JSON list of C-alpha atoms in Angstrom, two decimals:
[
{"chain": "A", "resi": 1, "resn": "UNK", "atom": "CA", "xyz": [-0.02, 0.00, 0.00]},
{"chain": "A", "resi": 2, "resn": "UNK", "atom": "CA", "xyz": [2.77, 2.42, 0.97]},
{"chain": "A", "resi": 3, "resn": "UNK", "atom": "CA", "xyz": [4.74, 1.48, -2.15]},
{"chain": "A", "resi": 4, "resn": "UNK", "atom": "CA", "xyz": [1.73, 2.18, -4.36]},
{"chain": "A", "resi": 5, "resn": "UNK", "atom": "CA", "xyz": [1.23, 5.54, -2.73]},
{"chain": "A", "resi": 6, "resn": "UNK", "atom": "CA", "xyz": [4.89, 6.44, -3.36]},
{"chain": "A", "resi": 7, "resn": "UNK", "atom": "CA", "xyz": [4.54, 5.38, -6.97]},
{"chain": "A", "resi": 8, "resn": "UNK", "atom": "CA", "xyz": [1.41, 7.53, -7.37]},
{"chain": "A", "resi": 9, "resn": "UNK", "atom": "CA", "xyz": [3.19, 10.50, -5.88]},
{"chain": "A", "resi": 10, "resn": "UNK", "atom": "CA", "xyz": [6.22, 9.97, -8.08]},
{"chain": "A", "resi": 11, "resn": "UNK", "atom": "CA", "xyz": [4.03, 9.67, -11.16]},
{"chain": "A", "resi": 12, "resn": "UNK", "atom": "CA", "xyz": [2.21, 12.86, -10.22]},
{"chain": "A", "resi": 13, "resn": "UNK", "atom": "CA", "xyz": [5.52, 14.67, -9.60]},
{"chain": "A", "resi": 14, "resn": "UNK", "atom": "CA", "xyz": [6.72, 13.58, -13.05]},
{"chain": "A", "resi": 15, "resn": "UNK", "atom": "CA", "xyz": [3.48, 14.81, -14.66]},
{"chain": "A", "resi": 16, "resn": "UNK", "atom": "CA", "xyz": [3.82, 18.16, -12.94]},
{"chain": "A", "resi": 17, "resn": "UNK", "atom": "CA", "xyz": [7.47, 18.43, -14.03]},
{"chain": "A", "resi": 18, "resn": "UNK", "atom": "CA", "xyz": [6.55, 17.57, -17.64]},
{"chain": "A", "resi": 19, "resn": "UNK", "atom": "CA", "xyz": [3.78, 20.15, -17.61]},
{"chain": "A", "resi": 20, "resn": "UNK", "atom": "CA", "xyz": [6.15, 22.79, -16.18]},
{"chain": "A", "resi": 21, "resn": "UNK", "atom": "CA", "xyz": [8.74, 22.03, -18.86]},
{"chain": "A", "resi": 22, "resn": "UNK", "atom": "CA", "xyz": [6.07, 22.24, -21.57]},
{"chain": "A", "resi": 23, "resn": "UNK", "atom": "CA", "xyz": [4.87, 25.59, -20.26]},
{"chain": "A", "resi": 24, "resn": "UNK", "atom": "CA", "xyz": [8.44, 26.90, -20.11]},
{"chain": "A", "resi": 25, "resn": "UNK", "atom": "CA", "xyz": [9.05, 25.72, -23.71]},
{"chain": "A", "resi": 26, "resn": "UNK", "atom": "CA", "xyz": [5.78, 27.32, -24.84]},
{"chain": "A", "resi": 27, "resn": "UNK", "atom": "CA", "xyz": [6.83, 30.61, -23.22]},
{"chain": "A", "resi": 28, "resn": "UNK", "atom": "CA", "xyz": [10.25, 30.49, -24.88]},
{"chain": "A", "resi": 29, "resn": "UNK", "atom": "CA", "xyz": [8.64, 29.73, -28.23]},
{"chain": "A", "resi": 30, "resn": "UNK", "atom": "CA", "xyz": [6.17, 32.61, -27.81]},
{"chain": "A", "resi": 31, "resn": "UNK", "atom": "CA", "xyz": [9.04, 34.93, -26.89]},
{"chain": "A", "resi": 32, "resn": "UNK", "atom": "CA", "xyz": [11.06, 33.85, -29.92]},
{"chain": "A", "resi": 33, "resn": "UNK", "atom": "CA", "xyz": [8.10, 34.34, -32.16]},
{"chain": "A", "resi": 34, "resn": "UNK", "atom": "CA", "xyz": [7.41, 37.75, -30.67]},
{"chain": "A", "resi": 35, "resn": "UNK", "atom": "CA", "xyz": [11.02, 38.89, -31.17]},
{"chain": "A", "resi": 36, "resn": "UNK", "atom": "CA", "xyz": [10.96, 37.55, -34.72]},
{"chain": "A", "resi": 37, "resn": "UNK", "atom": "CA", "xyz": [7.72, 39.43, -35.38]},
{"chain": "A", "resi": 38, "resn": "UNK", "atom": "CA", "xyz": [9.21, 42.61, -33.92]},
{"chain": "A", "resi": 39, "resn": "UNK", "atom": "CA", "xyz": [12.29, 42.20, -36.10]},
{"chain": "A", "resi": 40, "resn": "UNK", "atom": "CA", "xyz": [10.18, 41.75, -39.23]},
{"chain": "A", "resi": 41, "resn": "UNK", "atom": "CA", "xyz": [7.96, 44.69, -38.32]},
{"chain": "A", "resi": 42, "resn": "UNK", "atom": "CA", "xyz": [10.96, 46.85, -37.53]},
{"chain": "A", "resi": 43, "resn": "UNK", "atom": "CA", "xyz": [12.55, 45.97, -40.88]},
{"chain": "A", "resi": 44, "resn": "UNK", "atom": "CA", "xyz": [9.34, 46.63, -42.78]},
{"chain": "A", "resi": 45, "resn": "UNK", "atom": "CA", "xyz": [8.86, 49.99, -40.99]},
{"chain": "A", "resi": 46, "resn": "UNK", "atom": "CA", "xyz": [12.43, 50.91, -41.65]},
{"chain": "A", "resi": 47, "resn": "UNK", "atom": "CA", "xyz": [12.23, 50.02, -45.32]},
{"chain": "A", "resi": 48, "resn": "UNK", "atom": "CA", "xyz": [8.93, 51.90, -45.77]},
{"chain": "A", "resi": 49, "resn": "UNK", "atom": "CA", "xyz": [10.16, 54.98, -44.00]},
{"chain": "A", "resi": 50, "resn": "UNK", "atom": "CA", "xyz": [13.52, 54.89, -45.70]},
{"chain": "A", "resi": 51, "resn": "UNK", "atom": "CA", "xyz": [11.92, 54.57, -49.12]},
{"chain": "A", "resi": 52, "resn": "UNK", "atom": "CA", "xyz": [9.58, 57.47, -48.42]},
{"chain": "A", "resi": 53, "resn": "UNK", "atom": "CA", "xyz": [12.49, 59.63, -47.23]},
{"chain": "A", "resi": 54, "resn": "UNK", "atom": "CA", "xyz": [14.59, 58.68, -50.24]},
{"chain": "A", "resi": 55, "resn": "UNK", "atom": "CA", "xyz": [11.75, 59.67, -52.50]},
{"chain": "A", "resi": 56, "resn": "UNK", "atom": "CA", "xyz": [11.36, 63.00, -50.69]},
{"chain": "A", "resi": 57, "resn": "UNK", "atom": "CA", "xyz": [15.08, 63.58, -50.85]},
{"chain": "A", "resi": 58, "resn": "UNK", "atom": "CA", "xyz": [15.05, 63.07, -54.58]},
{"chain": "A", "resi": 59, "resn": "UNK", "atom": "CA", "xyz": [12.18, 65.48, -55.07]},
{"chain": "A", "resi": 60, "resn": "UNK", "atom": "CA", "xyz": [13.54, 68.08, -52.69]},
{"chain": "A", "resi": 61, "resn": "UNK", "atom": "CA", "xyz": [17.01, 67.81, -54.14]},
{"chain": "A", "resi": 62, "resn": "UNK", "atom": "CA", "xyz": [15.65, 69.21, -57.31]},
{"chain": "A", "resi": 63, "resn": "UNK", "atom": "CA", "xyz": [14.01, 72.07, -55.43]},
{"chain": "A", "resi": 64, "resn": "UNK", "atom": "CA", "xyz": [16.17, 72.79, -52.40]},
{"chain": "A", "resi": 65, "resn": "UNK", "atom": "CA", "xyz": [19.64, 71.39, -52.14]},
{"chain": "A", "resi": 66, "resn": "UNK", "atom": "CA", "xyz": [19.97, 72.64, -48.53]},
{"chain": "A", "resi": 67, "resn": "UNK", "atom": "CA", "xyz": [16.98, 70.60, -47.39]},
{"chain": "A", "resi": 68, "resn": "UNK", "atom": "CA", "xyz": [18.46, 67.52, -49.01]},
{"chain": "A", "resi": 69, "resn": "UNK", "atom": "CA", "xyz": [21.29, 67.57, -46.55]},
{"chain": "A", "resi": 70, "resn": "UNK", "atom": "CA", "xyz": [18.85, 67.79, -43.59]},
{"chain": "A", "resi": 71, "resn": "UNK", "atom": "CA", "xyz": [16.80, 64.89, -44.91]},
{"chain": "A", "resi": 72, "resn": "UNK", "atom": "CA", "xyz": [19.89, 62.81, -45.47]},
{"chain": "A", "resi": 73, "resn": "UNK", "atom": "CA", "xyz": [20.84, 63.42, -41.83]},
{"chain": "A", "resi": 74, "resn": "UNK", "atom": "CA", "xyz": [17.33, 62.31, -40.78]},
{"chain": "A", "resi": 75, "resn": "UNK", "atom": "CA", "xyz": [17.75, 59.18, -42.93]},
{"chain": "A", "resi": 76, "resn": "UNK", "atom": "CA", "xyz": [21.13, 58.45, -41.36]},
{"chain": "A", "resi": 77, "resn": "UNK", "atom": "CA", "xyz": [19.56, 58.76, -37.90]},
{"chain": "A", "resi": 78, "resn": "UNK", "atom": "CA", "xyz": [16.77, 56.42, -38.99]},
{"chain": "A", "resi": 79, "resn": "UNK", "atom": "CA", "xyz": [19.40, 53.86, -40.08]},
{"chain": "A", "resi": 80, "resn": "UNK", "atom": "CA", "xyz": [21.23, 54.22, -36.76]},
{"chain": "A", "resi": 81, "resn": "UNK", "atom": "CA", "xyz": [17.97, 53.76, -34.82]},
{"chain": "A", "resi": 82, "resn": "UNK", "atom": "CA", "xyz": [17.04, 50.76, -36.90]},
{"chain": "A", "resi": 83, "resn": "UNK", "atom": "CA", "xyz": [20.43, 49.16, -36.32]},
{"chain": "A", "resi": 84, "resn": "UNK", "atom": "CA", "xyz": [20.19, 49.78, -32.57]},
{"chain": "A", "resi": 85, "resn": "UNK", "atom": "CA", "xyz": [16.67, 48.33, -32.52]},
{"chain": "A", "resi": 86, "resn": "UNK", "atom": "CA", "xyz": [17.82, 45.24, -34.41]},
{"chain": "A", "resi": 87, "resn": "UNK", "atom": "CA", "xyz": [20.77, 44.81, -32.04]},
{"chain": "A", "resi": 88, "resn": "UNK", "atom": "CA", "xyz": [18.43, 44.94, -29.05]},
{"chain": "A", "resi": 89, "resn": "UNK", "atom": "CA", "xyz": [16.05, 42.45, -30.65]},
{"chain": "A", "resi": 90, "resn": "UNK", "atom": "CA", "xyz": [18.97, 40.14, -31.45]},
{"chain": "A", "resi": 91, "resn": "UNK", "atom": "CA", "xyz": [20.16, 40.36, -27.83]},
{"chain": "A", "resi": 92, "resn": "UNK", "atom": "CA", "xyz": [16.66, 39.39, -26.71]},
{"chain": "A", "resi": 93, "resn": "UNK", "atom": "CA", "xyz": [16.73, 36.43, -29.06]},
{"chain": "A", "resi": 94, "resn": "UNK", "atom": "CA", "xyz": [20.14, 35.39, -27.68]},
{"chain": "A", "resi": 95, "resn": "UNK", "atom": "CA", "xyz": [18.83, 35.61, -24.13]},
{"chain": "A", "resi": 96, "resn": "UNK", "atom": "CA", "xyz": [15.85, 33.45, -25.08]},
{"chain": "A", "resi": 97, "resn": "UNK", "atom": "CA", "xyz": [18.16, 30.93, -26.69]},
{"chain": "A", "resi": 98, "resn": "UNK", "atom": "CA", "xyz": [20.44, 30.89, -23.69]},
{"chain": "A", "resi": 99, "resn": "UNK", "atom": "CA", "xyz": [17.48, 30.39, -21.33]},
{"chain": "A", "resi": 100, "resn": "UNK", "atom": "CA", "xyz": [16.84, 27.08, -23.03]}
]
């Protein structure tokens, strides 16, 4: 009787442990997917904004060469911000991978 009770408790403990591990893996997977989604969205936003700025630069270059320089500076800042954002997202992804 006592042996059966211990076996039941051990089986229950293993079930709880398996459930805990599955929840942890699900959380890691969700975090990876979220970071990947953020990376894709960041890249899409960057490309869209960069293309719009490049178009404006081209148009304004024909009109005002002084404004072109300012827009190029804005575009450079956008590139820097994008690179920083991607680095942060990559660091998050590395942390998630290391947590596994």
